[in-house]
Coordinates of C-alpha atoms in Angstrom, one line a residue:
M245 CA -27.5 20.7 6.7
S246 CA -24.9 23.5 6.4
K247 CA -25.8 27.1 6.6
E248 CA -26.7 29.2 3.5
Y249 CA -23.9 29.4 1.0
D250 CA -23.5 33.1 0.3
A251 CA -20.9 35.9 0.6
S252 CA -21.3 36.1 4.4
S253 CA -20.2 32.4 4.7
I254 CA -16.9 33.2 3.0
Q255 CA -14.4 33.9 5.8
I256 CA -11.1 35.8 5.2
I257 CA -7.9 35.4 7.2
E258 CA -5.3 37.1 5.1
N259 CA -4.5 38.4 1.7
L260 CA -3.0 36.2 -1.0
E261 CA 0.7 37.1 -1.2
A262 CA 3.9 35.5 -2.4
V263 CA 2.3 32.3 -3.8
R264 CA 4.2 32.8 -7.1
K265 CA 7.4 33.5 -5.3
R266 CA 7.2 30.5 -2.9
P267 CA 4.8 28.0 -4.5
G268 CA 6.4 25.1 -2.7
M269 CA 4.9 26.4 0.6
Y270 CA 1.4 25.8 -0.8
I271 CA 1.7 22.8 -3.2
G272 CA 4.7 20.9 -1.8
S273 CA 6.9 21.3 -4.8
V274 CA 7.0 22.6 -8.4
S275 CA 6.8 19.1 -9.9
S276 CA 4.4 16.8 -11.5
K277 CA 3.0 16.1 -8.0
G278 CA 2.6 19.8 -7.3
M279 CA 0.9 20.4 -10.6
H280 CA -1.6 17.7 -10.0
H281 CA -2.2 19.1 -6.6
L282 CA -3.8 22.1 -8.4
I283 CA -6.4 19.7 -9.7
W284 CA -7.0 18.1 -6.3
E285 CA -7.8 21.5 -4.7
I286 CA -10.5 22.2 -7.2
L287 CA -11.8 18.6 -7.2
D288 CA -11.9 18.6 -3.4
N289 CA -14.2 21.7 -3.5
A290 CA -16.6 19.9 -5.9
V291 CA -16.6 16.9 -3.6
D292 CA -17.3 19.2 -0.7
E293 CA -20.6 20.1 -2.4
Y294 CA -21.5 16.4 -2.5
L295 CA -20.6 16.0 1.2
A296 CA -22.8 18.9 2.0
G297 CA -25.7 17.2 0.2
Y298 CA -26.0 19.4 -2.9
C299 CA -24.1 17.6 -5.6
K300 CA -24.6 14.3 -7.4
N301 CA -22.4 14.6 -10.5
I302 CA -18.8 15.7 -11.1
S303 CA -17.2 16.0 -14.6
V304 CA -13.5 16.2 -15.4
I305 CA -12.3 17.0 -18.9
L306 CA -8.7 17.1 -20.0
N307 CA -8.6 19.6 -22.9
K308 CA -6.4 19.6 -26.0
D309 CA -4.6 22.8 -25.0
G310 CA -3.3 21.3 -21.7
S311 CA -6.0 22.8 -19.5
I312 CA -8.5 21.0 -17.4
T313 CA -12.2 21.6 -16.7
I314 CA -13.9 20.5 -13.5
S315 CA -17.7 20.8 -13.1
D316 CA -20.2 20.0 -10.4
D317 CA -24.0 20.3 -10.2
G318 CA -24.0 21.8 -6.7
R319 CA -25.3 25.1 -5.5
G320 CA -22.9 27.3 -7.5
L321 CA -20.3 29.6 -5.9
P322 CA -21.8 32.6 -4.1
V323 CA -22.1 35.7 -6.3
D324 CA -23.2 38.4 -3.9
I325 CA -20.8 41.1 -2.8
H326 CA -18.5 40.2 0.0
P327 CA -18.8 42.6 3.0
K328 CA -15.0 43.0 3.4
T329 CA -13.5 42.8 -0.1
K330 CA -16.4 44.7 -1.7
V331 CA -16.2 42.4 -4.8
S332 CA -18.1 39.2 -5.5
A333 CA -17.7 36.3 -3.1
A334 CA -16.6 34.2 -6.1
E335 CA -13.8 36.6 -6.9
T336 CA -12.8 36.7 -3.3
I337 CA -12.4 32.9 -3.2
F338 CA -10.0 33.0 -6.1
T339 CA -8.0 36.1 -5.1
V340 CA -7.6 36.0 -1.4
L341 CA -5.6 33.4 0.4
H342 CA -7.5 31.7 3.3
A343 CA -10.8 32.8 1.9
G344 CA -13.4 30.1 2.0
G345 CA -16.5 28.7 3.7
K346 CA -14.6 25.9 5.4
F347 CA -13.4 27.0 8.8
G348 CA -16.0 25.3 10.9
G349 CA -18.2 26.8 13.6
S350 CA -21.6 28.3 13.2
D351 CA -20.6 30.4 10.2
S352 CA -19.3 27.6 8.2
A353 CA -20.9 26.7 4.8
Y354 CA -19.5 23.2 5.2
K355 CA -19.5 20.9 8.2
V356 CA -16.9 18.7 6.5
S357 CA -14.4 19.7 3.8
G358 CA -11.3 18.5 2.1
G359 CA -10.3 22.1 1.1
L360 CA -8.7 22.8 4.5
H361 CA -7.8 26.5 5.2
G362 CA -9.4 27.7 1.9
V363 CA -6.0 28.2 0.2
G364 CA -6.8 25.8 -2.7
A365 CA -8.8 27.8 -5.2
S366 CA -6.7 30.9 -4.8
V367 CA -3.4 29.0 -5.1
T368 CA -4.6 27.2 -8.2
N369 CA -5.4 30.6 -9.7
A370 CA -2.0 32.1 -8.7
L371 CA -0.1 29.2 -10.4
S372 CA -2.2 29.2 -13.6
E373 CA -1.9 30.9 -17.0
F374 CA -5.6 31.4 -16.9
L375 CA -8.5 30.3 -14.7
Y376 CA -12.1 30.7 -15.9
V377 CA -15.2 30.2 -13.7
D378 CA -18.7 29.6 -14.9
I379 CA -21.4 29.7 -12.2
Y380 CA -24.9 28.5 -12.7
K381 CA -27.0 29.8 -9.8
D382 CA -30.7 30.8 -9.3
N383 CA -31.4 30.4 -13.1
I384 CA -28.6 32.8 -14.1
H385 CA -25.2 32.0 -15.8
Y386 CA -22.3 34.1 -14.4
K387 CA -18.7 34.2 -15.8
L388 CA -15.5 35.2 -14.1
K389 CA -12.0 35.3 -15.7
F390 CA -8.5 35.4 -14.4
N391 CA -5.3 35.6 -16.4
N392 CA -1.5 35.6 -15.5
G393 CA -1.9 34.1 -12.1
G394 CA -4.9 36.2 -11.2
S395 CA -3.1 39.5 -11.9
K396 CA -5.7 40.3 -14.7
I397 CA -9.3 40.0 -13.8
E398 CA -12.5 40.2 -15.8
H399 CA -15.0 40.7 -13.0
L400 CA -18.1 38.6 -12.5
E401 CA -20.7 39.3 -15.2
K402 CA -24.1 37.8 -16.0
Q403 CA -24.2 35.8 -19.2
G404 CA -27.9 35.1 -19.5
S405 CA -30.5 32.7 -18.1
T406 CA -30.0 29.0 -17.6
R407 CA -31.6 25.9 -16.1
K408 CA -28.2 24.5 -15.1
K409 CA -26.9 24.7 -11.6
G410 CA -23.4 24.3 -10.2
T411 CA -19.8 25.5 -10.9
T412 CA -17.4 24.9 -13.8
I413 CA -13.8 25.8 -13.4
S414 CA -11.2 25.6 -16.3
F415 CA -7.5 26.3 -15.7
K416 CA -4.1 25.8 -17.3
P417 CA -1.0 25.5 -15.1
D418 CA 1.5 28.3 -15.7
S419 CA 4.3 27.0 -17.9
S420 CA 6.8 29.2 -16.1
F421 CA 6.4 26.9 -13.1
F422 CA 5.5 23.6 -14.8
S423 CA 7.2 23.6 -18.2
K424 CA 8.6 20.1 -17.7
W425 CA 5.3 18.5 -16.8
R426 CA 2.0 17.5 -18.3
F427 CA -1.1 16.1 -16.7
D428 CA -0.9 12.4 -16.3
E429 CA -4.1 10.6 -17.2
E430 CA -3.3 7.6 -15.0
I431 CA -2.7 9.7 -11.9
I432 CA -6.0 11.6 -12.6
L433 CA -8.0 8.4 -13.1
D434 CA -6.6 6.8 -10.0
R435 CA -7.7 9.8 -8.0
L436 CA -11.2 9.9 -9.5
R437 CA -11.6 6.2 -8.9
E438 CA -10.7 6.5 -5.3
T439 CA -13.0 9.5 -4.9
S440 CA -16.0 7.5 -6.2
Y441 CA -15.3 4.6 -3.9
L442 CA -15.1 7.0 -0.9
N443 CA -18.4 8.7 -1.8
S444 CA -20.9 6.0 -2.7
G445 CA -23.7 7.4 -4.9
L446 CA -21.5 10.2 -6.5
K447 CA -21.0 9.8 -10.2
I448 CA -17.7 11.1 -11.7
S449 CA -17.2 11.2 -15.5
Y450 CA -13.9 11.8 -17.2
L451 CA -13.1 12.7 -20.8
N452 CA -9.7 13.2 -22.6
M453 CA -10.4 15.4 -25.6
S454 CA -7.1 14.5 -27.2
T455 CA -7.5 10.7 -27.1
D456 CA -11.3 10.5 -26.8
T457 CA -10.8 8.4 -23.6
E458 CA -13.9 8.3 -21.5
E459 CA -14.4 6.8 -18.1
E460 CA -17.2 6.8 -15.6
F461 CA -16.9 6.0 -11.9
F462 CA -19.8 5.2 -9.6
S463 CA -20.0 2.9 -6.6
E464 CA -23.1 1.9 -4.7
V465 CA -21.3 0.1 -1.8
G466 CA -18.3 2.3 -1.5
L467 CA -15.4 0.9 0.5
V468 CA -16.3 -2.7 -0.2
D469 CA -15.9 -2.1 -3.9
F470 CA -12.6 -0.3 -3.1
I471 CA -11.0 -3.2 -1.3
N472 CA -12.3 -5.7 -3.9
Y473 CA -10.6 -3.5 -6.6
L474 CA -7.4 -3.3 -4.6
D475 CA -7.3 -7.1 -4.3
E476 CA -8.6 -8.0 -7.8
G477 CA -7.0 -11.3 -8.8
K478 CA -6.2 -12.4 -5.2
S479 CA -7.7 -15.3 -3.4
I480 CA -9.9 -13.9 -0.6
I481 CA -10.0 -16.1 2.5
I482 CA -11.9 -13.8 4.9
E483 CA -14.8 -11.9 3.3
N484 CA -15.5 -8.2 3.5
K485 CA -16.3 -6.5 6.7
S486 CA -17.5 -2.9 6.5
F487 CA -18.5 -0.3 9.1
N488 CA -20.1 3.1 8.6
A489 CA -21.3 5.3 11.5
N490 CA -21.2 8.7 13.1
V491 CA -18.8 8.6 16.1
D492 CA -19.3 11.7 18.2
E493 CA -18.7 14.5 15.6
F494 CA -16.8 12.3 13.2
Q495 CA -18.0 10.1 10.4
L496 CA -16.1 6.9 10.3
M497 CA -16.0 4.3 7.5
F498 CA -13.7 1.3 7.2
A499 CA -13.7 -2.0 5.3
F500 CA -11.4 -4.9 5.3
H501 CA -10.8 -8.5 4.2
Y502 CA -8.0 -11.0 4.2
N503 CA -6.3 -12.5 1.2
K504 CA -3.8 -15.4 0.9
S505 CA -0.8 -13.1 0.3
S506 CA 1.7 -12.1 3.0
N507 CA 1.3 -8.4 2.2
E508 CA -0.5 -5.9 4.4
K509 CA -2.2 -3.0 2.6
I510 CA -4.0 -0.2 4.4
L511 CA -5.1 3.0 2.6
S512 CA -6.4 5.9 4.7
F513 CA -8.3 9.0 3.8
A514 CA -9.4 12.1 5.7
N515 CA -12.2 14.2 4.3
N516 CA -11.6 12.5 1.0
I517 CA -7.9 13.3 0.9
K518 CA -5.6 10.4 0.6
T519 CA -3.2 10.4 3.6
I520 CA -0.3 8.7 2.1
L521 CA 1.7 8.9 5.3
G522 CA -1.2 7.8 7.4
G523 CA -1.7 9.6 10.7
S524 CA -4.2 9.6 13.6
H525 CA -7.0 7.7 11.9
E526 CA -4.8 5.0 10.5
T527 CA -3.0 4.6 13.8
A528 CA -6.3 4.4 15.6
F529 CA -7.4 1.6 13.2
K530 CA -4.2 -0.4 13.6
S531 CA -4.1 0.0 17.4
A532 CA -7.8 -0.9 17.8
F533 CA -7.4 -4.0 15.6
T534 CA -4.5 -5.3 17.7
K535 CA -6.2 -4.5 21.0
A536 CA -9.5 -6.0 20.0
F537 CA -7.9 -9.2 18.7
N538 CA -5.8 -9.8 21.7
D539 CA -8.7 -9.0 24.0
Y540 CA -10.8 -11.5 22.1
L541 CA -8.1 -14.2 22.5
K542 CA -7.9 -13.5 26.2
S543 CA -11.7 -13.6 26.7
Q544 CA -12.0 -16.9 24.9
N545 CA -8.9 -18.5 26.6
L546 CA -7.2 -19.0 23.2
F547 CA -3.7 -18.1 24.2
K548 CA -1.4 -21.0 24.6
S549 CA 0.7 -21.4 27.7
K550 CA 3.4 -18.7 27.8
E551 CA 2.2 -17.4 24.4
K552 CA 2.6 -13.6 24.3
K553 CA 0.2 -11.1 22.9
F554 CA 0.4 -10.7 19.2
E555 CA 1.9 -7.7 17.5
G556 CA 0.0 -5.8 14.9
S557 CA 2.2 -6.9 12.1
E558 CA 1.6 -10.5 13.0
I559 CA -2.2 -10.1 12.9
R560 CA -2.4 -7.9 9.8
E561 CA -0.5 -10.2 7.3
G562 CA -2.8 -10.6 4.3
L563 CA -5.1 -7.7 5.5
T564 CA -6.4 -5.2 3.0
A565 CA -8.2 -2.3 4.5
V566 CA -9.5 1.2 3.7
V567 CA -10.1 3.7 6.5
S568 CA -11.9 6.9 5.8
V569 CA -12.9 9.6 8.3
N570 CA -14.7 12.9 7.8
V571 CA -13.7 15.4 10.4
P572 CA -15.2 18.8 11.2
E573 CA -12.9 21.7 10.4
Q574 CA -12.3 22.7 14.0
Y575 CA -10.6 19.3 14.6
L576 CA -8.9 18.8 11.3
Q577 CA -5.1 19.1 11.3
F578 CA -2.7 17.9 8.6
E579 CA 1.1 18.0 8.5
G580 CA 2.0 20.4 5.7
Q581 CA -0.1 22.0 3.0
T582 CA -0.1 18.8 0.8
K583 CA -2.1 17.0 3.5
E584 CA -0.3 13.6 3.4
K585 CA -0.6 12.9 7.1
L586 CA -3.5 13.5 9.5
S587 CA -2.3 14.9 12.8
S588 CA -5.6 15.4 14.8
P589 CA -5.1 14.0 18.3
D590 CA -8.9 14.0 18.9
V591 CA -9.4 11.7 16.0
R592 CA -7.2 8.9 17.4
R593 CA -8.6 9.3 20.9
V594 CA -12.2 9.1 19.9
L595 CA -12.0 6.6 17.1
E596 CA -9.7 4.0 18.6
S597 CA -12.2 3.0 21.4
H598 CA -15.1 2.8 19.0
I599 CA -13.2 0.8 16.4
S600 CA -11.9 -1.6 19.1
K601 CA -15.4 -2.1 20.4
E602 CA -16.8 -2.7 16.8
L603 CA -14.1 -5.2 16.0
G604 CA -14.5 -6.9 19.3
F605 CA -18.1 -7.7 18.4
W606 CA -17.0 -8.9 14.9
F607 CA -14.3 -11.3 16.3
I608 CA -16.9 -12.9 18.6
E609 CA -19.6 -13.1 15.9
N610 CA -17.2 -14.6 13.3
K611 CA -15.3 -17.2 15.3
K612 CA -14.2 -19.2 12.2
D613 CA -12.6 -16.1 10.7
S614 CA -11.1 -15.2 14.0
E615 CA -9.5 -18.7 14.3
L616 CA -8.1 -18.3 10.8
I617 CA -6.5 -15.0 11.7
L618 CA -5.1 -16.6 14.8
H619 CA -3.7 -19.5 12.8
R620 CA -2.0 -17.1 10.3
A621 CA -0.7 -14.9 13.1
R622 CA 1.0 -17.9 14.7
K623 CA 2.5 -18.9 11.3
V624 CA 3.8 -15.4 10.8
R625 CA 5.4 -15.4 14.3
E626 CA 7.0 -18.8 13.5
A627 CA 8.3 -17.6 10.2
K628 CA 9.7 -14.4 11.8
I629 CA 11.5 -16.4 14.4
A630 CA 12.8 -18.8 11.7
A631 CA 13.9 -15.9 9.5
Q632 CA 15.8 -14.3 12.3
K633 CA 17.5 -17.6 13.0
A634 CA 18.4 -17.9 9.3
K635 CA 19.8 -14.4 9.2
E636 CA 21.9 -15.1 12.3
L637 CA 23.1 -18.3 10.7
V638 CA 24.2 -16.4 7.7
K639 CA 26.0 -13.8 9.8
K640 CA 27.7 -16.6 11.8
S641 CA 28.7 -18.6 8.8
L642 CA 30.0 -15.6 6.9
T643 CA 32.2 -13.2 8.7
K644 CA 32.7 -9.9 6.8
K645 CA 36.0 -11.2 5.4
D646 CA 34.5 -14.6 4.5
K647 CA 31.4 -12.8 3.1
M648 CA 33.5 -10.6 0.8
R649 CA 35.5 -13.7 -0.3
H650 CA 32.2 -15.5 -1.1
I651 CA 30.9 -12.5 -3.1
S652 CA 34.2 -11.8 -4.9
S653 CA 34.3 -15.2 -6.3
K654 CA 31.4 -14.1 -8.5
L655 CA 31.3 -10.3 -8.3
T656 CA 33.8 -8.1 -10.1
V657 CA 33.7 -4.9 -8.0
A658 CA 34.1 -1.2 -9.0
T659 CA 37.1 0.6 -7.6
S660 CA 35.4 3.9 -6.8
K661 CA 34.6 4.6 -3.2
K662 CA 31.8 7.0 -4.2
R663 CA 29.0 4.3 -3.9
K664 CA 26.2 6.3 -5.4
E665 CA 28.2 6.8 -8.6
C666 CA 28.7 3.1 -9.0
E667 CA 26.6 0.7 -11.1
L668 CA 25.9 -3.0 -10.5
F669 CA 25.2 -5.0 -13.7
L670 CA 23.3 -8.3 -13.0
V671 CA 24.2 -10.2 -16.2
E672 CA 22.6 -13.3 -17.6
G673 CA 25.2 -16.1 -17.9
D674 CA 28.9 -16.5 -17.5
S675 CA 29.7 -15.8 -21.2
A676 CA 28.1 -12.4 -21.2
G677 CA 29.4 -11.8 -17.7
G678 CA 32.9 -12.4 -18.9
S679 CA 32.5 -9.9 -21.8
A680 CA 30.9 -7.3 -19.4
K681 CA 33.9 -7.7 -17.0
L682 CA 36.3 -7.0 -19.9
G683 CA 34.3 -4.1 -21.4
R684 CA 33.2 -2.3 -18.3
N685 CA 34.4 1.0 -16.8
R686 CA 36.4 -0.5 -13.9
N687 CA 36.1 2.7 -11.8
I688 CA 32.3 2.8 -11.5
Q689 CA 30.9 -0.5 -12.9
A690 CA 30.6 -3.8 -11.1
V691 CA 29.5 -7.0 -12.8
L692 CA 27.7 -10.0 -11.2
P693 CA 27.0 -12.9 -13.6
L694 CA 23.9 -14.9 -12.8
R695 CA 24.4 -18.6 -13.7
G696 CA 20.7 -19.5 -13.6
K697 CA 17.2 -18.2 -12.9
V698 CA 16.6 -16.9 -9.5
I699 CA 13.6 -18.3 -7.6
N700 CA 10.2 -16.8 -7.8
T701 CA 10.0 -14.7 -4.5
E702 CA 6.2 -14.2 -4.9
K703 CA 5.9 -17.9 -4.0
A704 CA 9.0 -18.4 -1.8
N705 CA 9.5 -17.7 2.0
I706 CA 12.4 -15.8 3.5
N707 CA 14.3 -19.0 4.3
Q708 CA 14.1 -20.2 0.7
I709 CA 15.2 -16.7 -0.5
L710 CA 18.3 -16.6 1.8
A711 CA 19.2 -20.2 0.7
N712 CA 19.1 -19.3 -3.0
E713 CA 22.7 -18.7 -4.1
E714 CA 21.9 -16.1 -6.8
L715 CA 19.6 -14.0 -4.6
S716 CA 21.9 -14.4 -1.6
T717 CA 24.8 -13.0 -3.6
I718 CA 22.7 -10.1 -4.9
I719 CA 21.6 -9.3 -1.3
H720 CA 25.3 -9.3 -0.1
A721 CA 26.5 -7.3 -3.1
I722 CA 24.0 -4.5 -2.8
G723 CA 24.7 -4.6 1.0
S724 CA 21.5 -2.8 2.3
G725 CA 19.6 -5.7 3.7
L726 CA 16.1 -6.8 2.7
G727 CA 12.5 -6.5 3.7
D728 CA 11.9 -4.7 6.9
T729 CA 15.7 -4.3 7.5
F730 CA 16.4 -2.7 4.1
D731 CA 18.3 0.5 4.4
Y732 CA 18.7 2.4 1.1
E733 CA 21.5 4.6 2.5
K734 CA 23.7 1.5 2.9
S735 CA 23.3 0.5 -0.8
N736 CA 26.7 0.0 -2.5
Y737 CA 25.3 1.2 -5.8
G738 CA 23.4 4.2 -7.3
K739 CA 22.2 2.0 -10.2
V740 CA 21.3 -1.7 -10.4
I741 CA 21.1 -2.7 -14.1
I742 CA 19.6 -6.0 -15.2
M743 CA 21.2 -7.1 -18.4
T744 CA 19.7 -10.2 -20.1
D745 CA 19.3 -11.6 -23.5
A746 CA 16.5 -10.2 -25.6
D747 CA 14.4 -13.4 -25.6
T748 CA 11.7 -15.0 -23.5
D749 CA 14.2 -16.5 -21.1
G750 CA 15.8 -13.1 -20.6
A751 CA 12.4 -11.5 -20.0
H752 CA 11.6 -14.2 -17.5
I753 CA 14.8 -13.5 -15.6
Q754 CA 14.0 -9.8 -15.6
S755 CA 10.6 -10.5 -14.2
L756 CA 12.0 -12.8 -11.4
I757 CA 14.6 -10.2 -10.3
L758 CA 12.1 -7.3 -10.5
T759 CA 9.6 -9.3 -8.4
F760 CA 12.4 -9.8 -5.8
F761 CA 13.2 -6.1 -5.8
F762 CA 9.5 -5.1 -5.5
N763 CA 8.9 -7.5 -2.6
Y764 CA 12.1 -7.1 -0.6
M765 CA 14.0 -4.0 -1.9
Y766 CA 11.1 -1.8 -3.0
E767 CA 12.9 1.5 -2.0
L768 CA 15.5 0.8 -4.8
I769 CA 12.6 1.0 -7.3
E770 CA 11.0 3.9 -5.5
K771 CA 14.3 5.9 -5.6
G772 CA 14.7 5.2 -9.3
C773 CA 17.8 3.0 -9.0
V774 CA 16.7 -0.1 -10.9
Y775 CA 17.1 -0.2 -14.7
L776 CA 16.9 -2.7 -17.6
A777 CA 19.7 -2.7 -20.1
A778 CA 18.6 -2.6 -23.8
P779 CA 21.2 -4.4 -25.9
P780 CA 20.8 -4.2 -29.7
L781 CA 19.2 -7.0 -31.7
F782 CA 21.1 -6.5 -34.9
K783 CA 24.5 -5.4 -36.3
I784 CA 24.4 -4.3 -39.9
T785 CA 27.8 -4.2 -41.6
S786 CA 28.6 -2.9 -45.1
A787 CA 29.9 -5.7 -47.3
N788 CA 32.3 -3.3 -49.0
N789 CA 33.7 -1.6 -45.8
K790 CA 33.8 -3.6 -42.6
K791 CA 34.4 -0.5 -40.6
N792 CA 31.0 0.9 -41.7
F793 CA 28.5 -0.7 -39.4
S794 CA 25.4 0.2 -37.3
Y795 CA 23.3 -1.3 -34.6
A796 CA 19.5 -1.7 -34.5
W797 CA 17.3 -2.2 -31.5
N798 CA 14.2 -3.3 -33.5
E799 CA 12.9 -4.2 -36.9
I800 CA 12.0 -0.6 -37.7
E801 CA 15.5 0.7 -37.1
L802 CA 16.9 -2.2 -39.0
D803 CA 14.8 -1.3 -42.1
E804 CA 15.9 2.4 -41.8
I805 CA 19.6 1.5 -41.6
K806 CA 19.3 -0.9 -44.6
R807 CA 17.8 1.9 -46.6
E808 CA 20.5 4.4 -45.6
M809 CA 23.3 2.0 -46.5
G810 CA 21.8 1.4 -49.9
E811 CA 24.4 -1.2 -50.8
K812 CA 25.3 -4.8 -50.0
F813 CA 25.4 -5.5 -46.3
E814 CA 25.6 -8.2 -43.7
I815 CA 23.1 -8.6 -40.9
Q816 CA 24.0 -10.3 -37.6
R817 CA 21.1 -11.2 -35.4
Y818 CA 22.3 -11.3 -31.8
K819 CA 20.7 -14.3 -30.1
G820 CA 22.3 -13.5 -26.8
L821 CA 24.7 -11.1 -25.0
G822 CA 27.4 -13.8 -25.2
E823 CA 27.7 -13.3 -29.0
M824 CA 29.0 -9.8 -28.5
N825 CA 32.6 -9.0 -28.2
Y826 CA 33.5 -7.0 -25.0
D827 CA 34.1 -3.8 -27.0
Q828 CA 30.7 -4.1 -28.7
L829 CA 28.9 -4.8 -25.4
W830 CA 30.6 -1.7 -23.9
E831 CA 29.7 0.5 -26.9
T832 CA 26.1 -0.5 -27.2
T833 CA 24.9 -1.5 -23.7
M834 CA 27.3 -0.3 -21.0
N835 CA 28.8 3.0 -22.1
P836 CA 26.8 5.8 -20.2
D837 CA 27.3 8.1 -23.2
T838 CA 25.8 5.7 -25.9
R839 CA 23.7 3.1 -24.1
T840 CA 19.9 2.9 -23.7
L841 CA 18.6 2.2 -20.2
I842 CA 14.9 1.6 -19.2
K843 CA 14.2 3.0 -15.7
V844 CA 11.9 0.8 -13.7
T845 CA 9.3 3.1 -12.0
S846 CA 6.4 2.5 -9.6
D847 CA 3.8 5.2 -9.7
N848 CA 1.0 3.0 -8.3
Y849 CA 2.1 0.4 -5.8
S850 CA -1.2 -1.3 -5.5
D851 CA -1.7 -1.8 -9.3
I852 CA 1.8 -3.3 -9.6
Q853 CA 1.2 -5.5 -6.6
K854 CA -2.0 -6.8 -8.3
I855 CA -0.2 -7.6 -11.6
I856 CA 2.7 -9.4 -9.8
T857 CA 0.2 -11.4 -7.8
V858 CA -1.6 -12.4 -11.0
L859 CA 1.5 -13.2 -13.1
M860 CA 3.9 -14.5 -10.5
G861 CA 1.5 -16.0 -7.9
N862 CA 0.2 -19.5 -7.2
D863 CA -3.2 -19.4 -9.0
P864 CA -2.8 -20.4 -12.7
S865 CA -6.6 -19.9 -13.4
I866 CA -6.3 -16.1 -12.6
R867 CA -3.2 -15.9 -14.7
R868 CA -4.9 -17.6 -17.7
E869 CA -7.9 -15.2 -17.3
W870 CA -5.6 -12.2 -17.2
I871 CA -3.7 -13.3 -20.3
N872 CA -7.0 -13.9 -22.2
D873 CA -8.2 -10.4 -21.3
N874 CA -4.9 -8.5 -21.9
V875 CA -2.9 -10.4 -24.6
T876 CA -3.8 -10.4 -28.3
F877 CA -2.7 -13.6 -30.1
E878 CA -2.2 -13.3 -33.8
E879 CA -1.9 -16.2 -36.2
E880 CA 1.3 -16.0 -38.1
N881 CA 0.8 -16.4 -41.9
N882 CA 3.8 -18.0 -43.4
G883 CA 2.3 -17.6 -46.9

């Protein structure tokens, strides 16, 4: 158990200075991501109380005024006077940079902590309009208030007696830094869900006061629940394996299983912090997995003649895993204040040998599963060789000159040499494609008509994709490769705009193209380069004056325009893009000054992957179940 949590356990390294002048040094950037980082610092402190064995419940409330309240039922922040600052330890935590009980060693109040370096609470205070602290400790309620980034302080005062225990912190981000941003409920819920999976037995409740949305997160089995959540809707072919043990001074947890997909998904965490860029622990897991599997094959004489050792990517196809490590502060190193990559060399050195040994036992004890992994690994290797041959065949059959001639037979290019200013319109059908070519801005807009539906790349292999004429042309037109070889910097376009009819066929074409981009050109979506065009559904023309007309994109706009005209009018319902003249298509759908575009975004890769797997994958029963759960069917009353 950690030492007593009082003022003497709060260690100080330096005063809090210049946070408001250089916030990016502490939260990464003054953006939505940076603003949410303020929450994570306070949340991490509450989770630290759980890790220390003193907290069972955490509450997060999103308030109507844009502030947020985070509570725990831990020990409560220390309230005695700090020997160096001569103010309460609680006040010291929020006003002095690098003040916290989290630096390891014999004086540490926490053996393991996510709030590395103790900057979190003070930085959250420095970048908030207000931050209020309620402490419930030793049957007394204390209150501490900060305003204007901590420049105004109402010192710690007793409020009365209480039976509660723990700490409640409410704060509102300073609008002078975050005026463009608001807290995003989905981002918060994703983080709370992950935190509950990583800390089995911890209950986390959420309430949005504006929408009355309530959620509760609790997991009894932790990482097994996590990987099942990540692969919801997928067919699992190798069931869950989980491991939880103390390895020297580190606590290691990992869980994995295999699904039928060709995607590898590994999430890693260090001291409950999501390490998006991986690092020592994730590298240790991957290296150990590869070593243990190849060692198993060698020990069982399963390698074929002249068969080489398998690479990690060949073994991990279809693998979903979560790796979590809790590291004492003296060993914990992150790259940057936003803690997205673990860089502790001791972690890799110690964990890799232990993980390899544990997996070695598992491969021997689960020979049928090991044989299945071997079978898949050989298939992956065969497919990789076949794909490389297919790519080489494409290169040989199409020299650069021939390739451009092949593309130019379909693609009408833009004349500008400033590639990132150029736009590629993927247009449904030759008719609409012809109108788009006539109506476009020739300088920056290229047009590629699609004569049919592209294949479903969730079900197709790389050879089928390269053989598909429509997809092959898209790949060559964009010019940045695909899959592992995709290079965003080589893209010929800053925007790729999918322009289809506003009907079910058009929606299906959009889905097929987006599935392809997600699976093979994901960085285009990640960089915000993929858009959906939004052509109007109606043209409303005055019967008395043909020059008086308007466009409507939905029934509500149609009704408003009809009321505004207040006279006889004609309504044209566009059944497809091909019904528009080229000047109409330009004015409504292609002109950057008047058009409406829908940007395709991807805030949560794993959630989108799950939806694509359900809706575009091979299992119709899962698709039917999803539709029944998520789609409301209403009977049309024709009177």
